[in-house]
């Protein structure tokens, strides 16, 4: 501290330009926010930091507790204790240990597996430290339930998996009135699943049932566990141009994108993992170790043809609800559409960055009209 004091005096005598010649030693990182997201099988805790940090990890079995000691860190937040109270974690607290060490304690309701990783700044996100406390048993149970749904389906029943994009740390595109894509697509997704399940021959499920993030490859994994016959990812578009409007429909491309705009959109949607926070833990789960490449190619060909067929009929129907941005579907390299064995389509419902579209997207009536239209498109797709 003494050293810094001397330097401050030095700088104030000789002017600001000296900062470049004589930089300060590395500053203490500050913790500026603490949040959590509750998923069905884990709780994600996120710390916002001004600088990258070093930490040590500790845990104990009884009572089950997990804590991190963060080094060269100061606290710049008021809330030092937060009630989580989800199925896995009771609360979390931040306490200062000495002058530049902080302890983050997570009080668990049961034994959990911890997975800690950092995320680099991206767009308006700071350095982040992420702690996932995972209930492995629950994770397995969810997986088995999905497989059971597939095995117990009556003959002729089609399974549809609806994927509300983004979630948790990743808000998706944000409207002028701060409406978030992740909230709108979840609402439309819930309505769509409800309408689909009114048909005896269709069983529909969501990849994400709340405000938490699922990695893009894990969304495919969920659809494959259900052995879905169709996968529809729901999004709302965003643009720097506030006049941009219209619905659009996308399919996967294994070669290049159909145009530059489709490529930019796919790149943006694929960035979701950077915003939402992808851990290394799940990176390889979606890959099947003994997969047959030739068979996969055949399946991919078939599911792409089927995706185009559905995309065409969806465009035909959706234009009655909202004007189209393009008259035909576009193709690009969307990670979330890469299930080789499931026809997969991505719908950009409207532009959340357009004032008028944002107003519509927030309306329950509009959300229902979109959901009903997509549901009847899906029904038609299975009948043809
Ligand atoms: Zn999106």
Coordinates of C-alpha atoms and ligand atoms in Angstrom, one line a residue:
X1 CA 0.0 0.0 0.0
X2 CA 2.9 2.3 1.0
X3 CA 4.4 1.9 -2.5
X4 CA 1.1 2.8 -4.1
X5 CA 0.8 5.9 -1.9
X6 CA 4.2 7.1 -3.1
X7 CA 3.2 6.6 -6.7
X8 CA -0.1 8.5 -6.3
X9 CA 1.8 11.5 -5.0
X10 CA 4.3 11.1 -7.8
X11 CA 1.6 11.1 -10.4
X12 CA -0.3 14.0 -9.0
X13 CA 2.9 16.1 -9.2
X14 CA 3.9 15.2 -12.7
X15 CA 0.6 14.7 -14.5
X16 CA -1.5 12.0 -16.0
X17 CA 0.8 11.2 -18.9
X18 CA 3.1 9.5 -16.6
X19 CA 0.6 6.7 -16.1
X20 CA 1.8 5.2 -19.3
X21 CA 5.4 5.4 -18.4
X22 CA 5.0 4.1 -14.9
X23 CA 2.0 1.9 -14.7
X24 CA 0.5 0.8 -11.3
X25 CA 1.2 -2.8 -10.2
X26 CA -1.7 -5.2 -11.0
X27 CA -4.8 -3.8 -9.3
X28 CA -6.9 -5.8 -6.9
X29 CA -9.7 -7.5 -8.8
X30 CA -13.1 -6.4 -7.5
X31 CA -16.2 -8.6 -7.3
X32 CA -19.0 -6.5 -8.7
X33 CA -22.0 -8.9 -8.8
X34 CA -23.1 -12.2 -7.6
X35 CA -26.1 -14.1 -9.2
X36 CA -27.5 -17.6 -9.5
X37 CA -29.6 -19.6 -12.0
X38 CA -31.6 -22.7 -11.0
X39 CA -31.8 -25.5 -13.5
X40 CA -33.5 -28.9 -13.0
X41 CA -30.3 -30.7 -12.3
X42 CA -27.9 -27.9 -11.1
X43 CA -27.4 -24.5 -9.6
X44 CA -25.1 -22.1 -11.4
X45 CA -23.5 -19.3 -9.4
X46 CA -21.8 -16.5 -11.3
X47 CA -19.4 -13.8 -10.0
X48 CA -18.6 -10.7 -12.1
X49 CA -15.0 -9.6 -11.7
X50 CA -13.0 -6.6 -13.0
X51 CA -9.9 -8.7 -13.5
X52 CA -9.1 -12.4 -13.9
X53 CA -8.4 -13.9 -10.5
X54 CA -6.8 -16.9 -8.7
X55 CA -8.8 -19.1 -6.5
X56 CA -8.6 -22.2 -4.4
X57 CA -11.5 -24.7 -4.1
X58 CA -12.6 -26.5 -0.9
X59 CA -15.5 -28.7 0.1
X60 CA -16.9 -30.6 3.1
X61 CA -19.4 -33.4 3.3
X62 CA -21.3 -32.6 6.4
X63 CA -23.0 -30.3 6.4
X64 CA -22.5 -30.3 2.7
X65 CA -20.7 -27.1 1.8
X66 CA -18.5 -25.8 -1.0
X67 CA -16.3 -22.7 -0.9
X68 CA -13.7 -20.8 -2.8
X69 CA -11.0 -18.6 -1.5
X70 CA -10.5 -15.8 -4.0
X71 CA -7.1 -14.1 -4.0
X72 CA -6.2 -10.4 -4.4
X73 CA -9.9 -9.5 -4.5
X74 CA -12.0 -6.8 -3.0
X75 CA -15.8 -6.7 -2.6
X76 CA -17.7 -4.0 -4.4
X77 CA -21.2 -5.3 -3.8
X78 CA -23.7 -4.6 -1.0
X79 CA -25.4 -8.0 -1.0
X80 CA -23.0 -10.3 0.8
X81 CA -25.5 -13.0 1.5
X82 CA -28.0 -14.3 -1.0
X83 CA -30.9 -16.8 -0.4
X84 CA -30.9 -19.2 -3.3
X85 CA -33.3 -21.7 -1.9
X86 CA -33.7 -23.9 -4.9
X87 CA -33.6 -27.8 -4.8
X88 CA -29.8 -27.8 -4.3
X89 CA -28.5 -24.7 -2.6
X90 CA -29.8 -22.9 0.5
X91 CA -27.8 -19.7 0.3
X92 CA -24.5 -18.3 -0.6
X93 CA -22.3 -15.7 1.2
X94 CA -19.2 -13.6 0.6
X95 CA -16.9 -12.9 3.5
X96 CA -13.7 -10.9 3.6
X97 CA -10.7 -12.9 4.9
X98 CA -8.0 -10.3 5.7
X99 CA -7.4 -7.3 3.4
X100 CA -7.3 -8.9 -0.1
X101 CA -8.9 -12.3 0.2
X102 CA -12.6 -13.2 -0.1
X103 CA -14.4 -16.4 0.7
X104 CA -17.5 -17.5 -1.3
X105 CA -19.4 -20.1 0.5
X106 CA -22.3 -22.2 -1.0
X107 CA -24.5 -23.9 1.6
X108 CA -25.8 -27.0 -0.1
X109 CA -29.0 -29.0 0.6
X110 CA -27.4 -32.2 -0.5
X111 CA -24.0 -33.5 -1.7
X112 CA -23.3 -32.1 -5.2
X113 CA -20.5 -32.1 -7.7
X114 CA -18.8 -28.8 -8.3
X115 CA -17.5 -27.6 -11.6
X116 CA -15.6 -24.3 -11.6
X117 CA -14.6 -22.4 -14.7
X118 CA -13.9 -18.8 -15.9
X119 CA -15.3 -16.9 -18.8
X120 CA -13.4 -14.1 -20.6
X121 CA -15.1 -10.7 -21.2
X122 CA -17.5 -10.8 -24.2
X123 CA -19.7 -8.0 -25.4
X124 CA -21.1 -6.3 -22.3
X125 CA -20.1 -9.2 -20.0
X126 CA -17.1 -8.9 -17.6
X127 CA -14.7 -11.5 -16.5
X128 CA -16.8 -14.1 -14.9
X129 CA -16.2 -17.0 -12.5
X130 CA -18.8 -19.7 -12.8
X131 CA -19.6 -22.4 -10.3
X132 CA -22.0 -25.2 -11.3
X133 CA -23.2 -27.4 -8.4
X134 CA -24.5 -30.4 -10.2
X135 CA -26.8 -33.1 -8.8
X136 CA -25.4 -36.1 -10.8
X137 CA -28.3 -38.4 -9.8
X138 CA -30.9 -35.8 -10.9
X139 CA -29.0 -35.3 -14.1
X140 CA -29.1 -39.0 -14.8
X141 CA -32.8 -39.2 -13.7
X142 CA -33.8 -36.5 -16.2
X143 CA -31.9 -38.4 -18.9
X144 CA -33.6 -41.6 -18.1
X145 CA -37.0 -40.0 -18.1
X146 CA -36.4 -38.6 -21.6
X147 CA -35.4 -42.1 -22.8
X148 CA -38.5 -43.6 -21.1
X149 CA -40.7 -41.1 -22.9
X150 CA -39.3 -42.3 -26.1
X151 CA -39.6 -46.0 -25.3
X152 CA -43.2 -45.8 -24.0
X153 CA -44.6 -43.8 -26.8
X154 CA -47.6 -45.4 -28.5
X155 CA -46.9 -46.6 -32.1
X156 CA -47.3 -43.7 -34.6
X157 CA -46.8 -41.0 -32.0
X158 CA -44.4 -38.3 -33.1
X159 CA -42.0 -36.6 -30.6
X160 CA -41.3 -32.9 -31.1
X161 CA -38.6 -31.0 -29.1
X162 CA -39.0 -27.3 -28.8
X163 CA -35.9 -25.3 -27.9
X164 CA -36.4 -21.8 -26.5
X165 CA -33.0 -20.2 -27.3
X166 CA -30.6 -18.6 -24.8
X167 CA -31.5 -18.4 -21.1
X168 CA -29.7 -17.6 -17.8
X169 CA -26.5 -15.7 -18.4
X170 CA -27.4 -15.3 -22.1
X171 CA -30.3 -13.0 -22.5
X172 CA -30.2 -13.2 -26.3
X173 CA -31.2 -10.0 -28.2
X174 CA -32.7 -7.1 -26.1
X175 CA -35.4 -4.8 -27.2
X176 CA -35.5 -1.0 -26.8
X177 CA -37.8 -1.5 -23.7
X178 CA -35.3 -4.1 -22.4
X179 CA -37.5 -7.1 -23.3
X180 CA -35.2 -10.1 -23.5
X181 CA -35.3 -12.7 -26.2
X182 CA -34.8 -15.5 -23.6
X183 CA -38.0 -14.6 -21.8
X184 CA -40.2 -14.3 -25.0
X185 CA -39.0 -17.5 -26.6
X186 CA -39.7 -19.4 -23.4
X187 CA -43.2 -18.1 -23.2
X188 CA -43.9 -18.9 -26.9
X189 CA -42.2 -22.3 -26.4
X190 CA -44.5 -23.2 -23.5
X191 CA -47.6 -22.2 -25.4
X192 CA -46.4 -24.2 -28.5
X193 CA -45.8 -27.4 -26.4
X194 CA -49.3 -26.9 -24.9
X195 CA -50.9 -26.7 -28.3
X196 CA -48.9 -29.6 -29.7
X197 CA -49.8 -31.8 -26.7
X198 CA -53.5 -31.3 -27.5
X199 CA -53.0 -33.7 -30.4
X200 CA -53.1 -37.4 -29.4
X201 CA -50.5 -38.4 -32.0
X202 CA -47.9 -35.8 -30.9
X203 CA -45.8 -35.5 -27.7
X204 CA -43.9 -32.3 -27.3
X205 CA -41.2 -31.3 -24.8
X206 CA -39.0 -28.3 -24.1
X207 CA -35.2 -28.4 -23.9
X208 CA -35.3 -25.6 -21.3
X209 CA -38.2 -25.1 -18.8
X210 CA -36.9 -22.0 -17.0
X211 CA -34.4 -19.2 -17.0
X212 CA -31.2 -21.1 -17.1
X213 CA -28.7 -21.7 -19.9
X214 CA -28.2 -25.0 -21.8
X215 CA -25.2 -25.4 -24.0
X216 CA -26.0 -25.7 -27.7
X217 CA -24.7 -29.3 -28.0
X218 CA -26.7 -30.3 -24.9
X219 CA -29.9 -29.1 -26.6
X220 CA -29.2 -31.6 -29.4
X221 CA -28.4 -34.2 -26.8
X222 CA -31.8 -33.7 -25.1
X223 CA -33.6 -34.0 -28.5
X224 CA -31.6 -37.2 -29.2
X225 CA -32.5 -38.7 -25.9
X226 CA -36.2 -38.2 -26.7
X227 CA -35.4 -39.6 -30.2
X228 CA -37.3 -36.6 -31.5
X229 CA -38.9 -36.6 -34.9
X230 CA -38.6 -32.8 -35.2
X231 CA -36.6 -30.1 -33.4
X232 CA -37.6 -26.5 -33.5
X233 CA -35.4 -23.8 -32.0
X234 CA -37.2 -20.5 -31.2
X235 CA -35.5 -17.1 -31.4
X236 CA -36.2 -13.4 -31.8
X237 CA -34.0 -11.5 -34.2
X238 CA -31.9 -8.4 -33.3
X239 CA -30.3 -5.7 -35.4
X240 CA -28.5 -2.4 -35.0
X241 CA -31.0 -1.1 -37.5
X242 CA -34.2 -0.3 -35.5
X243 CA -36.3 -0.5 -38.7
X244 CA -35.4 -4.1 -39.4
X245 CA -38.5 -6.3 -39.1
X246 CA -39.9 -9.7 -40.2
X247 CA -39.9 -13.4 -39.5
X248 CA -37.4 -15.8 -40.9
X249 CA -36.7 -19.5 -41.0
X250 CA -33.3 -21.2 -41.1
X251 CA -31.9 -24.7 -41.7
X252 CA -28.4 -26.1 -41.3
X253 CA -25.9 -25.8 -44.1
X254 CA -23.0 -28.2 -44.3
X255 CA -21.2 -26.1 -46.8
X256 CA -21.3 -22.3 -46.7
X257 CA -24.2 -20.0 -45.7
X258 CA -26.7 -19.0 -48.4
X259 CA -25.8 -15.4 -47.9
X260 CA -23.7 -13.1 -45.7
X261 CA -26.7 -12.1 -43.5
X262 CA -27.4 -15.8 -42.7
X263 CA -23.8 -16.4 -41.8
X264 CA -23.7 -13.4 -39.5
X265 CA -26.9 -14.6 -37.8
X266 CA -25.6 -18.1 -37.3
X267 CA -22.3 -16.7 -35.9
X268 CA -24.3 -14.6 -33.5
X269 CA -26.5 -17.5 -32.4
X270 CA -23.5 -19.8 -32.0
X271 CA -21.9 -17.2 -29.7
X272 CA -24.6 -18.2 -27.2
X273 CA -22.1 -20.6 -25.5
X274 CA -19.7 -17.7 -24.8
X275 CA -22.4 -15.6 -23.2
X276 CA -24.4 -18.3 -21.4
X277 CA -21.2 -20.1 -20.3
X278 CA -20.2 -23.4 -21.7
X279 CA -18.0 -25.6 -19.4
X280 CA -15.5 -28.1 -20.7
X281 CA -17.5 -30.8 -18.8
X282 CA -20.1 -31.3 -21.5
X283 CA -18.1 -30.6 -24.6
X284 CA -17.8 -34.2 -25.8
X285 CA -21.0 -35.7 -24.5
X286 CA -23.0 -35.1 -27.7
X287 CA -20.4 -37.0 -29.7
X288 CA -21.1 -40.7 -30.0
X289 CA -17.8 -42.6 -29.7
X290 CA -18.7 -45.6 -31.9
X291 CA -20.6 -43.7 -34.6
X292 CA -20.9 -44.9 -38.1
X293 CA -19.9 -42.1 -40.4
X294 CA -21.6 -43.5 -43.6
X295 CA -24.8 -44.1 -41.7
X296 CA -24.6 -40.6 -40.2
X297 CA -24.2 -39.1 -43.7
X298 CA -27.3 -40.9 -44.9
X299 CA -29.3 -39.7 -41.8
X300 CA -28.0 -36.2 -42.2
X301 CA -29.1 -36.1 -45.8
X302 CA -32.5 -37.4 -44.9
X303 CA -33.0 -35.0 -42.0
X304 CA -31.8 -32.0 -44.0
X305 CA -34.4 -32.8 -46.8
X306 CA -37.1 -33.1 -44.1
X307 CA -35.9 -29.8 -42.5
X308 CA -36.3 -28.0 -45.8
X309 CA -39.8 -29.5 -46.3
X310 CA -40.9 -28.3 -42.8
X311 CA -39.2 -24.9 -43.3
X312 CA -41.1 -24.3 -46.5
X313 CA -44.4 -25.1 -44.9
X314 CA -43.6 -23.1 -41.8
X315 CA -42.8 -20.0 -43.9
X316 CA -46.1 -20.5 -45.8
X317 CA -48.0 -20.5 -42.5
X318 CA -46.1 -17.9 -40.4
X319 CA -46.6 -15.1 -42.9
X320 CA -50.2 -15.0 -41.9
X321 CA -49.1 -13.9 -38.4
X322 CA -46.1 -11.7 -39.2
X323 CA -44.6 -10.4 -42.5
X324 CA -41.6 -12.4 -43.8
X325 CA -38.1 -11.1 -44.0
X326 CA -37.2 -13.5 -46.8
X327 CA -39.7 -15.5 -48.9
X328 CA -37.6 -18.7 -48.7
X329 CA -35.7 -20.4 -45.9
X330 CA -32.0 -19.6 -45.4
X331 CA -29.1 -21.9 -44.5
X332 CA -26.1 -21.5 -42.4
X333 CA -23.9 -23.3 -39.9
X334 CA -26.1 -23.2 -36.8
X335 CA -24.6 -25.5 -34.1
X336 CA -28.0 -26.1 -32.5
X337 CA -29.3 -27.5 -35.8
X338 CA -26.6 -30.1 -36.1
X339 CA -28.4 -33.3 -34.9
X340 CA -27.6 -35.7 -37.8
X341 CA -30.7 -37.8 -37.3
X342 CA -33.4 -35.2 -36.4
X343 CA -34.9 -32.7 -38.9
X344 CA -34.1 -29.3 -37.2
X345 CA -35.3 -25.8 -38.0
X346 CA -34.7 -22.4 -36.4
X347 CA -37.4 -19.8 -36.4
X348 CA -36.7 -16.1 -35.8
X349 CA -40.2 -15.0 -34.8
X350 CA -39.8 -11.2 -35.2
X351 CA -37.3 -8.4 -34.4
X352 CA -37.2 -7.7 -30.7
X353 CA -35.0 -4.6 -31.5
X354 CA -37.9 -3.1 -33.5
X355 CA -40.2 -1.0 -31.3
X356 CA -43.4 -2.3 -32.9
X357 CA -42.2 -5.9 -33.0
X358 CA -41.1 -5.8 -29.4
X359 CA -44.6 -4.6 -28.4
X360 CA -46.1 -7.5 -30.3
X361 CA -43.7 -10.1 -28.9
X362 CA -44.7 -9.1 -25.4
X363 CA -48.4 -9.6 -26.2
X364 CA -49.9 -12.8 -25.0
X365 CA -52.3 -12.8 -28.0
X366 CA -49.4 -12.6 -30.4
X367 CA -47.4 -15.2 -28.6
X368 CA -50.4 -17.5 -28.8
X369 CA -51.0 -16.8 -32.5
X370 CA -47.3 -17.7 -33.2
X371 CA -47.5 -20.8 -31.1
X372 CA -50.8 -22.0 -32.7
X373 CA -49.4 -21.4 -36.2
X374 CA -46.2 -23.3 -35.6
X375 CA -48.2 -26.1 -34.0
X376 CA -50.5 -26.4 -37.0
X377 CA -47.5 -26.3 -39.3
X378 CA -45.9 -29.2 -37.4
X379 CA -49.2 -31.2 -37.5
X380 CA -49.3 -30.7 -41.3
X381 CA -45.7 -31.7 -41.7
X382 CA -46.3 -35.1 -40.0
X383 CA -49.5 -35.7 -42.1
X384 CA -47.8 -35.2 -45.5
Ligands
LIG1 ZN1 -31.3 -16.0 -30.6

